[in-house]
PDB file of C-alpha atoms and ligand atoms in Angstrom:
ATOM      1  CA  MET A 906     -11.654  13.453   8.702  1.00 51.00           C
ATOM      2  CA  ALA A 907      -8.213  14.869   9.076  1.00 83.00           C
ATOM      3  CA  ARG A 908      -6.721  12.171   6.913  1.00 96.00           C
ATOM      4  CA  THR A 909      -7.677  12.081   3.213  1.00 97.00           C
ATOM      5  CA  PRO A 910      -8.672   8.505   2.400  1.00 98.00           C
ATOM      6  CA  LEU A 911      -6.238   6.690   0.113  1.00 98.00           C
ATOM      7  CA  ILE A 912      -7.416   3.983  -2.204  1.00 98.00           C
ATOM      8  CA  ALA A 913      -4.595   2.187  -3.972  1.00 98.00           C
ATOM      9  CA  GLY A 914      -4.798  -0.514  -6.620  1.00 98.00           C
ATOM     10  CA  ASN A 915      -2.021  -3.136  -6.705  1.00 98.00           C
ATOM     11  CA  TRP A 916      -2.158  -4.690 -10.142  1.00 98.00           C
ATOM     12  CA  LYS A 917       0.557  -7.187  -9.195  1.00 98.00           C
ATOM     13  CA  MET A 918       1.910  -9.113 -12.244  1.00 98.00           C
ATOM     14  CA  HIS A 919      -0.982  -8.383 -14.475  1.00 98.00           C
ATOM     15  CA  THR A 920      -1.480  -6.287 -17.633  1.00 98.00           C
ATOM     16  CA  THR A 921       0.708  -5.682 -20.639  1.00 98.00           C
ATOM     17  CA  ALA A 922       1.349  -2.016 -21.305  1.00 98.00           C
ATOM     18  CA  GLU A 923      -1.595  -1.861 -23.716  1.00 98.00           C
ATOM     19  CA  GLU A 924      -3.934  -3.626 -21.241  1.00 98.00           C
ATOM     20  CA  ALA A 925      -2.712  -1.317 -18.506  1.00 98.00           C
ATOM     21  CA  ARG A 926      -3.450   1.716 -20.690  1.00 98.00           C
ATOM     22  CA  ALA A 927      -7.055   0.644 -21.169  1.00 98.00           C
ATOM     23  CA  LEU A 928      -7.517  -0.103 -17.465  1.00 98.00           C
ATOM     24  CA  ALA A 929      -5.955   3.275 -16.428  1.00 98.00           C
ATOM     25  CA  ARG A 930      -8.253   5.085 -18.840  1.00 98.00           C
ATOM     26  CA  ALA A 931     -11.342   3.437 -17.366  1.00 98.00           C
ATOM     27  CA  VAL A 932     -10.114   4.099 -13.778  1.00 98.00           C
ATOM     28  CA  ARG A 933      -9.389   7.713 -14.705  1.00 98.00           C
ATOM     29  CA  ASP A 934     -12.888   8.227 -16.147  1.00 97.00           C
ATOM     30  CA  GLY A 935     -14.496   6.524 -13.127  1.00 97.00           C
ATOM     31  CA  ALA A 936     -12.491   8.624 -10.697  1.00 97.00           C
ATOM     32  CA  ALA A 937     -13.586  11.918 -12.217  1.00 94.00           C
ATOM     33  CA  GLY A 938     -16.262  12.721  -9.564  1.00 88.00           C
ATOM     34  CA  VAL A 939     -14.752  10.844  -6.584  1.00 94.00           C
ATOM     35  CA  GLY A 940     -14.328  13.846  -4.240  1.00 90.00           C
ATOM     36  CA  ASP A 941     -11.967  13.926  -1.346  1.00 95.00           C
ATOM     37  CA  VAL A 942     -10.249  10.579  -1.885  1.00 97.00           C
ATOM     38  CA  GLU A 943      -6.697  10.031  -3.186  1.00 98.00           C
ATOM     39  CA  VAL A 944      -6.669   7.394  -5.812  1.00 98.00           C
ATOM     40  CA  VAL A 945      -3.509   5.568  -6.841  1.00 98.00           C
ATOM     41  CA  VAL A 946      -2.844   2.784  -9.315  1.00 98.00           C
ATOM     42  CA  CYS A 947       0.243   0.609  -9.176  1.00 99.00           C
ATOM     43  CA  PRO A 948       0.835  -1.120 -12.486  1.00 98.00           C
ATOM     44  CA  PRO A 949       3.923  -3.356 -13.207  1.00 98.00           C
ATOM     45  CA  PHE A 950       7.097  -1.497 -14.089  1.00 98.00           C
ATOM     46  CA  THR A 951       6.699  -2.287 -17.774  1.00 98.00           C
ATOM     47  CA  ALA A 952       3.332  -0.367 -17.862  1.00 98.00           C
ATOM     48  CA  LEU A 953       4.299   2.682 -15.835  1.00 98.00           C
ATOM     49  CA  ALA A 954       5.128   4.867 -18.786  1.00 98.00           C
ATOM     50  CA  ALA A 955       1.874   4.024 -20.645  1.00 98.00           C
ATOM     51  CA  VAL A 956      -0.246   4.532 -17.509  1.00 98.00           C
ATOM     52  CA  ALA A 957       1.562   7.837 -16.739  1.00 98.00           C
ATOM     53  CA  ASP A 958       0.559   8.946 -20.192  1.00 98.00           C
ATOM     54  CA  GLU A 959      -3.131   8.043 -19.637  1.00 98.00           C
ATOM     55  CA  LEU A 960      -3.201   9.709 -16.216  1.00 98.00           C
ATOM     56  CA  ALA A 961      -1.468  12.887 -17.192  1.00 95.00           C
ATOM     57  CA  ALA A 962      -4.538  15.136 -16.951  1.00 91.00           C
ATOM     58  CA  SER A 963      -6.178  13.260 -14.120  1.00 95.00           C
ATOM     59  CA  ALA A 964      -6.098  13.348 -10.328  1.00 96.00           C
ATOM     60  CA  VAL A 965      -5.396   9.565 -10.241  1.00 98.00           C
ATOM     61  CA  LYS A 966      -1.866   9.088  -9.108  1.00 98.00           C
ATOM     62  CA  LEU A 967       0.815   6.681 -10.211  1.00 98.00           C
ATOM     63  CA  GLY A 968       2.529   4.142  -7.917  1.00 98.00           C
ATOM     64  CA  ALA A 969       5.014   1.447  -8.416  1.00 99.00           C
ATOM     65  CA  GLN A 970       4.997  -2.047  -6.742  1.00 98.00           C
ATOM     66  CA  ASN A 971       8.556  -2.140  -5.658  1.00 98.00           C
ATOM     67  CA  VAL A 972      11.853  -0.184  -5.749  1.00 98.00           C
ATOM     68  CA  PHE A 973      15.466  -0.909  -5.095  1.00 98.00           C
ATOM     69  CA  TYR A 974      17.358   1.071  -2.446  1.00 98.00           C
ATOM     70  CA  GLU A 975      20.478   2.031  -4.454  1.00 98.00           C
ATOM     71  CA  GLU A 976      20.448   4.942  -6.826  1.00 98.00           C
ATOM     72  CA  MET A 977      22.229   3.259  -9.744  1.00 98.00           C
ATOM     73  CA  GLY A 978      24.899   0.720 -10.431  1.00 98.00           C
ATOM     74  CA  ALA A 979      25.559  -2.916 -11.109  1.00 98.00           C
ATOM     75  CA  PHE A 980      22.217  -4.318  -9.766  1.00 98.00           C
ATOM     76  CA  THR A 981      20.897  -6.346 -12.767  1.00 98.00           C
ATOM     77  CA  GLY A 982      17.181  -6.323 -12.920  1.00 98.00           C
ATOM     78  CA  GLU A 983      16.514  -3.693 -10.297  1.00 98.00           C
ATOM     79  CA  VAL A 984      14.791  -0.365 -10.581  1.00 98.00           C
ATOM     80  CA  SER A 985      15.963   2.744  -8.644  1.00 98.00           C
ATOM     81  CA  PRO A 986      13.939   5.553  -6.995  1.00 98.00           C
ATOM     82  CA  PRO A 987      15.116   8.190  -9.565  1.00 98.00           C
ATOM     83  CA  MET A 988      14.000   5.907 -12.434  1.00 98.00           C
ATOM     84  CA  LEU A 989      10.516   5.921 -10.907  1.00 98.00           C
ATOM     85  CA  THR A 990      10.299   9.616 -10.165  1.00 98.00           C
ATOM     86  CA  ALA A 991      11.434  10.364 -13.703  1.00 98.00           C
ATOM     87  CA  LEU A 992       8.292   8.605 -14.889  1.00 98.00           C
ATOM     88  CA  GLY A 993       6.003  10.620 -12.587  1.00 97.00           C
ATOM     89  CA  VAL A 994       5.698   7.899  -9.983  1.00 98.00           C
ATOM     90  CA  GLU A 995       4.496   9.347  -6.641  1.00 98.00           C
ATOM     91  CA  TYR A 996       3.863   6.259  -4.531  1.00 98.00           C
ATOM     92  CA  VAL A 997       5.613   2.957  -4.125  1.00 99.00           C
ATOM     93  CA  ILE A 998       4.472  -0.234  -2.356  1.00 98.00           C
ATOM     94  CA  VAL A 999       7.334  -1.587  -0.183  1.00 98.00           C
ATOM     95  CA  GLY A1000       7.454  -4.869   1.567  1.00 98.00           C
ATOM     96  CA  HIS A1001       4.360  -6.504   0.195  1.00 98.00           C
ATOM     97  CA  SER A1002       3.880  -9.979   1.767  1.00 97.00           C
ATOM     98  CA  GLU A1003       4.428 -11.535  -1.643  1.00 97.00           C
ATOM     99  CA  ARG A1004       7.863  -9.921  -1.843  1.00 98.00           C
ATOM    100  CA  ARG A1005       8.679 -10.980   1.695  1.00 97.00           C
ATOM    101  CA  GLN A1006       7.563 -14.540   0.938  1.00 96.00           C
ATOM    102  CA  TYR A1007       8.852 -15.249  -2.573  1.00 97.00           C
ATOM    103  CA  PHE A1008      11.677 -12.781  -2.835  1.00 97.00           C
ATOM    104  CA  HIS A1009      12.992 -13.057   0.793  1.00 97.00           C
ATOM    105  CA  GLU A1010      12.625  -9.383   1.674  1.00 98.00           C
ATOM    106  CA  THR A1011      13.504  -8.959   5.283  1.00 98.00           C
ATOM    107  CA  ASP A1012      12.577  -6.097   7.628  1.00 98.00           C
ATOM    108  CA  ASP A1013      16.044  -4.693   7.076  1.00 98.00           C
ATOM    109  CA  VAL A1014      15.633  -4.620   3.255  1.00 98.00           C
ATOM    110  CA  VAL A1015      12.178  -3.085   3.623  1.00 98.00           C
ATOM    111  CA  ASN A1016      13.686  -0.362   5.803  1.00 98.00           C
ATOM    112  CA  LYS A1017      16.386   0.407   3.223  1.00 98.00           C
ATOM    113  CA  LYS A1018      13.820   0.629   0.494  1.00 98.00           C
ATOM    114  CA  VAL A1019      11.550   2.908   2.640  1.00 98.00           C
ATOM    115  CA  ARG A1020      14.389   5.287   3.421  1.00 98.00           C
ATOM    116  CA  ALA A1021      15.635   5.415  -0.144  1.00 98.00           C
ATOM    117  CA  ALA A1022      12.154   5.952  -1.437  1.00 98.00           C
ATOM    118  CA  LEU A1023      11.613   8.894   0.959  1.00 98.00           C
ATOM    119  CA  ALA A1024      15.009  10.311   0.270  1.00 98.00           C
ATOM    120  CA  HIS A1025      14.003  10.606  -3.360  1.00 98.00           C
ATOM    121  CA  GLY A1026      10.537  12.039  -2.805  1.00 98.00           C
ATOM    122  CA  LEU A1027       8.606   8.805  -3.205  1.00 98.00           C
ATOM    123  CA  LYS A1028       5.770   8.020  -0.815  1.00 98.00           C
ATOM    124  CA  PRO A1029       6.055   4.507   0.429  1.00 98.00           C
ATOM    125  CA  ILE A1030       3.033   2.316   1.197  1.00 98.00           C
ATOM    126  CA  ILE A1031       4.634  -0.104   3.652  1.00 98.00           C
ATOM    127  CA  CYS A1032       2.909  -3.442   3.913  1.00 98.00           C
ATOM    128  CA  VAL A1033       2.799  -5.355   7.178  1.00 98.00           C
ATOM    129  CA  GLY A1034       0.659  -8.299   8.302  1.00 97.00           C
ATOM    130  CA  GLU A1035       0.728 -11.649   9.995  1.00 95.00           C
ATOM    131  CA  LYS A1036       0.294 -15.111   8.484  1.00 94.00           C
ATOM    132  CA  LEU A1037      -2.590 -17.394   9.383  1.00 92.00           C
ATOM    133  CA  GLU A1038      -0.565 -19.546  11.791  1.00 92.00           C
ATOM    134  CA  GLU A1039       0.688 -16.457  13.550  1.00 93.00           C
ATOM    135  CA  ARG A1040      -2.770 -15.068  13.898  1.00 92.00           C
ATOM    136  CA  GLU A1041      -4.018 -18.416  15.315  1.00 90.00           C
ATOM    137  CA  ALA A1042      -1.139 -18.615  17.814  1.00 91.00           C
ATOM    138  CA  GLY A1043      -2.504 -16.114  20.318  1.00 90.00           C
ATOM    139  CA  ASP A1044      -1.553 -12.517  20.763  1.00 92.00           C
ATOM    140  CA  GLY A1045       1.995 -12.873  19.267  1.00 93.00           C
ATOM    141  CA  TRP A1046       0.796 -11.395  15.910  1.00 95.00           C
ATOM    142  CA  LYS A1047       0.520  -8.050  17.646  1.00 96.00           C
ATOM    143  CA  ASP A1048       4.183  -7.907  18.459  1.00 96.00           C
ATOM    144  CA  LEU A1049       5.049  -9.192  15.006  1.00 96.00           C
ATOM    145  CA  VAL A1050       3.158  -6.444  13.117  1.00 97.00           C
ATOM    146  CA  ARG A1051       4.347  -3.818  15.582  1.00 97.00           C
ATOM    147  CA  GLY A1052       7.877  -5.021  14.927  1.00 98.00           C
ATOM    148  CA  GLN A1053       7.396  -4.816  11.235  1.00 98.00           C
ATOM    149  CA  VAL A1054       6.231  -1.226  11.376  1.00 98.00           C
ATOM    150  CA  LYS A1055       8.989  -0.191  13.739  1.00 98.00           C
ATOM    151  CA  ALA A1056      11.664  -1.856  11.611  1.00 98.00           C
ATOM    152  CA  ALA A1057      10.348  -0.411   8.354  1.00 98.00           C
ATOM    153  CA  LEU A1058      10.342   3.172   9.740  1.00 98.00           C
ATOM    154  CA  ALA A1059      13.677   2.950  11.700  1.00 98.00           C
ATOM    155  CA  GLY A1060      15.841   5.940  11.060  1.00 98.00           C
ATOM    156  CA  VAL A1061      13.100   7.889   9.223  1.00 98.00           C
ATOM    157  CA  SER A1062      12.666  11.544  10.240  1.00 98.00           C
ATOM    158  CA  VAL A1063       9.388  12.922  11.482  1.00 97.00           C
ATOM    159  CA  ALA A1064       9.090  15.068   8.349  1.00 96.00           C
ATOM    160  CA  HIS A1065       9.557  11.987   6.148  1.00 97.00           C
ATOM    161  CA  ALA A1066       7.279   9.765   8.227  1.00 97.00           C
ATOM    162  CA  ALA A1067       4.320  12.023   7.483  1.00 94.00           C
ATOM    163  CA  LYS A1068       4.662  11.133   3.786  1.00 97.00           C
ATOM    164  CA  ALA A1069       4.612   7.410   4.365  1.00 98.00           C
ATOM    165  CA  ALA A1070       1.589   5.164   4.830  1.00 98.00           C
ATOM    166  CA  VAL A1071       1.194   1.648   6.225  1.00 98.00           C
ATOM    167  CA  ALA A1072      -0.999  -1.044   4.761  1.00 98.00           C
ATOM    168  CA  TYR A1073      -2.130  -3.603   7.267  1.00 97.00           C
ATOM    169  CA  GLU A1074      -2.602  -6.712   5.164  1.00 96.00           C
ATOM    170  CA  PRO A1075      -3.104  -9.951   7.143  1.00 94.00           C
ATOM    171  CA  VAL A1076      -1.619 -12.494   4.822  1.00 92.00           C
ATOM    172  CA  TRP A1077      -4.532 -14.886   5.418  1.00 91.00           C
ATOM    173  CA  ALA A1078      -6.862 -12.246   3.873  1.00 92.00           C
ATOM    174  CA  ILE A1079      -4.834 -11.645   0.710  1.00 90.00           C
ATOM    175  CA  GLY A1080      -6.421 -13.076  -2.385  1.00 89.00           C
ATOM    176  CA  THR A1081      -8.403 -15.500  -0.301  1.00 91.00           C
ATOM    177  CA  GLY A1082     -11.837 -13.780  -0.227  1.00 88.00           C
ATOM    178  CA  ARG A1083     -11.468 -13.948   3.602  1.00 89.00           C
ATOM    179  CA  THR A1084     -11.468 -10.265   4.674  1.00 88.00           C
ATOM    180  CA  ALA A1085     -10.649  -9.227   8.216  1.00 89.00           C
ATOM    181  CA  THR A1086     -13.806  -8.172  10.049  1.00 94.00           C
ATOM    182  CA  PRO A1087     -14.080  -4.411  10.460  1.00 95.00           C
ATOM    183  CA  ALA A1088     -13.539  -4.938  14.221  1.00 95.00           C
ATOM    184  CA  ALA A1089     -10.405  -7.023  13.613  1.00 94.00           C
ATOM    185  CA  ALA A1090      -9.065  -4.404  11.156  1.00 95.00           C
ATOM    186  CA  ALA A1091      -9.853  -1.604  13.647  1.00 96.00           C
ATOM    187  CA  GLU A1092      -7.983  -3.395  16.432  1.00 96.00           C
ATOM    188  CA  ALA A1093      -4.861  -3.900  14.311  1.00 97.00           C
ATOM    189  CA  HIS A1094      -4.975  -0.364  12.908  1.00 98.00           C
ATOM    190  CA  ALA A1095      -5.350   1.237  16.443  1.00 97.00           C
ATOM    191  CA  LEU A1096      -2.295  -0.829  17.495  1.00 97.00           C
ATOM    192  CA  LEU A1097      -0.276   0.366  14.535  1.00 98.00           C
ATOM    193  CA  ARG A1098      -1.241   3.989  15.101  1.00 98.00           C
ATOM    194  CA  GLU A1099       0.130   3.645  18.683  1.00 98.00           C
ATOM    195  CA  VAL A1100       3.423   2.484  17.222  1.00 98.00           C
ATOM    196  CA  VAL A1101       3.551   5.470  14.919  1.00 98.00           C
ATOM    197  CA  SER A1102       2.619   7.707  17.844  1.00 98.00           C
ATOM    198  CA  GLY A1103       5.235   6.238  20.041  1.00 97.00           C
ATOM    199  CA  THR A1104       7.976   6.723  17.431  1.00 97.00           C
ATOM    200  CA  PHE A1105       6.948   9.974  15.877  1.00 98.00           C
ATOM    201  CA  GLY A1106       4.553  11.688  18.258  1.00 97.00           C
ATOM    202  CA  ARG A1107       0.826  12.026  18.486  1.00 97.00           C
ATOM    203  CA  GLU A1108       0.642  14.734  15.853  1.00 96.00           C
ATOM    204  CA  THR A1109       2.245  12.662  13.156  1.00 96.00           C
ATOM    205  CA  ALA A1110       0.225   9.654  14.108  1.00 97.00           C
ATOM    206  CA  GLU A1111      -3.075  11.577  13.686  1.00 96.00           C
ATOM    207  CA  LEU A1112      -2.023  12.433  10.131  1.00 96.00           C
ATOM    208  CA  PHE A1113      -0.563   9.110   9.266  1.00 98.00           C
ATOM    209  CA  ARG A1114      -2.667   6.936   6.951  1.00 98.00           C
ATOM    210  CA  ILE A1115      -3.127   3.298   7.736  1.00 98.00           C
ATOM    211  CA  LEU A1116      -4.746   1.326   4.895  1.00 98.00           C
ATOM    212  CA  TYR A1117      -6.374  -2.073   5.104  1.00 97.00           C
ATOM    213  CA  GLY A1118      -5.603  -4.693   2.464  1.00 97.00           C
ATOM    214  CA  GLY A1119      -6.798  -8.206   1.851  1.00 96.00           C
ATOM    215  CA  SER A1120      -9.841  -9.130  -0.259  1.00 95.00           C
ATOM    216  CA  VAL A1121     -11.325  -5.611  -0.255  1.00 97.00           C
ATOM    217  CA  ASN A1122     -14.230  -5.446  -2.659  1.00 97.00           C
ATOM    218  CA  PRO A1123     -17.241  -3.162  -3.366  1.00 98.00           C
ATOM    219  CA  GLU A1124     -19.373  -5.035  -0.865  1.00 97.00           C
ATOM    220  CA  ASN A1125     -17.051  -4.835   2.183  1.00 96.00           C
ATOM    221  CA  VAL A1126     -15.315  -1.506   1.627  1.00 98.00           C
ATOM    222  CA  LYS A1127     -18.042   0.624   3.218  1.00 97.00           C
ATOM    223  CA  GLU A1128     -17.948  -1.027   6.654  1.00 97.00           C
ATOM    224  CA  LEU A1129     -14.151  -1.214   6.643  1.00 97.00           C
ATOM    225  CA  MET A1130     -13.942   2.496   5.819  1.00 97.00           C
ATOM    226  CA  ALA A1131     -16.453   3.286   8.603  1.00 97.00           C
ATOM    227  CA  GLU A1132     -13.788   2.325  11.129  1.00 96.00           C
ATOM    228  CA  PRO A1133     -12.125   5.574  12.281  1.00 95.00           C
ATOM    229  CA  ASP A1134      -8.578   4.065  12.084  1.00 97.00           C
ATOM    230  CA  VAL A1135      -9.062   2.687   8.575  1.00 98.00           C
ATOM    231  CA  ASP A1136      -7.831   5.369   6.256  1.00 98.00           C
ATOM    232  CA  GLY A1137      -8.013   3.629   2.969  1.00 98.00           C
ATOM    233  CA  ALA A1138      -7.473   0.358   1.098  1.00 98.00           C
ATOM    234  CA  LEU A1139      -4.824  -1.435  -0.740  1.00 98.00           C
ATOM    235  CA  VAL A1140      -6.766  -3.478  -3.338  1.00 98.00           C
ATOM    236  CA  GLY A1141      -5.396  -6.280  -5.350  1.00 98.00           C
ATOM    237  CA  GLY A1142      -7.828  -8.561  -7.250  1.00 97.00           C
ATOM    238  CA  ALA A1143     -10.656  -6.055  -7.287  1.00 98.00           C
ATOM    239  CA  SER A1144      -8.435  -3.353  -8.794  1.00 98.00           C
ATOM    240  CA  LEU A1145      -7.972  -5.268 -12.054  1.00 98.00           C
ATOM    241  CA  LYS A1146     -11.571  -4.447 -13.089  1.00 98.00           C
ATOM    242  CA  ALA A1147     -12.322  -0.739 -13.466  1.00 98.00           C
ATOM    243  CA  GLU A1148     -15.903  -1.232 -12.408  1.00 98.00           C
ATOM    244  CA  SER A1149     -15.110  -2.788  -9.014  1.00 98.00           C
ATOM    245  CA  PHE A1150     -12.126  -0.412  -8.290  1.00 98.00           C
ATOM    246  CA  VAL A1151     -14.252   2.619  -9.100  1.00 98.00           C
ATOM    247  CA  ALA A1152     -17.018   1.256  -6.851  1.00 98.00           C
ATOM    248  CA  ILE A1153     -14.404   0.818  -4.080  1.00 98.00           C
ATOM    249  CA  MET A1154     -13.130   4.386  -4.431  1.00 98.00           C
ATOM    250  CA  HIS A1155     -16.751   5.425  -3.890  1.00 97.00           C
ATOM    251  CA  PHE A1156     -16.826   3.206  -0.843  1.00 97.00           C
ATOM    252  CA  GLY A1157     -19.307   0.913  -2.448  1.00 94.00           C
ATOM    253  CA  GLU A1158     -21.901   3.569  -2.944  1.00 86.00           C
TER     254      GLU A1158
HETATM  255  P1  PGA U2653      -6.356  -8.743  -2.701  1.00 64.04           P
HETATM  256  O1  PGA U2653      -4.728  -8.313  -2.545  1.00 64.04           O
HETATM  257  O2  PGA U2653      -7.137  -7.545  -2.611  1.00 64.04           O
HETATM  258  O3  PGA U2653      -6.318  -9.505  -3.978  1.00 64.04           O
HETATM  259  O4  PGA U2653      -6.559  -9.681  -1.497  1.00 64.04           O
HETATM  260  C1  PGA U2653      -4.379  -7.261  -1.754  1.00 64.04           C
HETATM  261  C2  PGA U2653      -2.936  -7.060  -1.815  1.00 64.04           C
HETATM  262  O5  PGA U2653      -2.218  -8.021  -1.928  1.00 64.04           O
HETATM  263  O6  PGA U2653      -2.353  -5.906  -1.784  1.00 64.04           O
END
């Protein structure tokens, strides 16, 4: 496969720094023989330094769950791209549905964050996905997720686009145990690759990774990863236990 699979764990608002350290150590040990798969863990901000320390001599990479788009200034409570890169952070999740839902992040804010991340050398994992009522209302969800990807990547150069990834995460599948069928994921991923192709060209689209997210676990990862347009997974709940996350990075084998 031209695209190296990417398996990212989104720890969400879980783990103190000490708990994160222990989890990172177990993930690191489990990832030792994983082969040609890029593994990323995204702990909360408060645990990034501790996890960076544990991962120092490992191939497992560090990601953050969010970033602000300004470099510095009077933005109480926010964290800037240079603050993340200074800690060794390489990836950042942008526009997760929980941020869109609870923190009112719009496509415009997501786009600003994506561009700021890329400008500072961070690789954004851009989350898109439709809600249950949107999925059930016919084909409209297709335009919706297409629009989310286009908006998130607006104004991004071809060179920068190659560093980004998209995570297709149907909201109805997040934390619900209700995974999209491999065929449904494949349909959405093919559609999103067309968007990337239309915007940045076929060559970039062939290298561009599109992850699936939503109740990925050791039992369903293999058939999801068997779909040619599924290039990895963004894993929530199952990334909080080293055993299941390690099984997922081995595609359930
Ligand atoms: P889940 O979360 O694996 O717990 O469904 C995925 C995500 O929200 O990124």
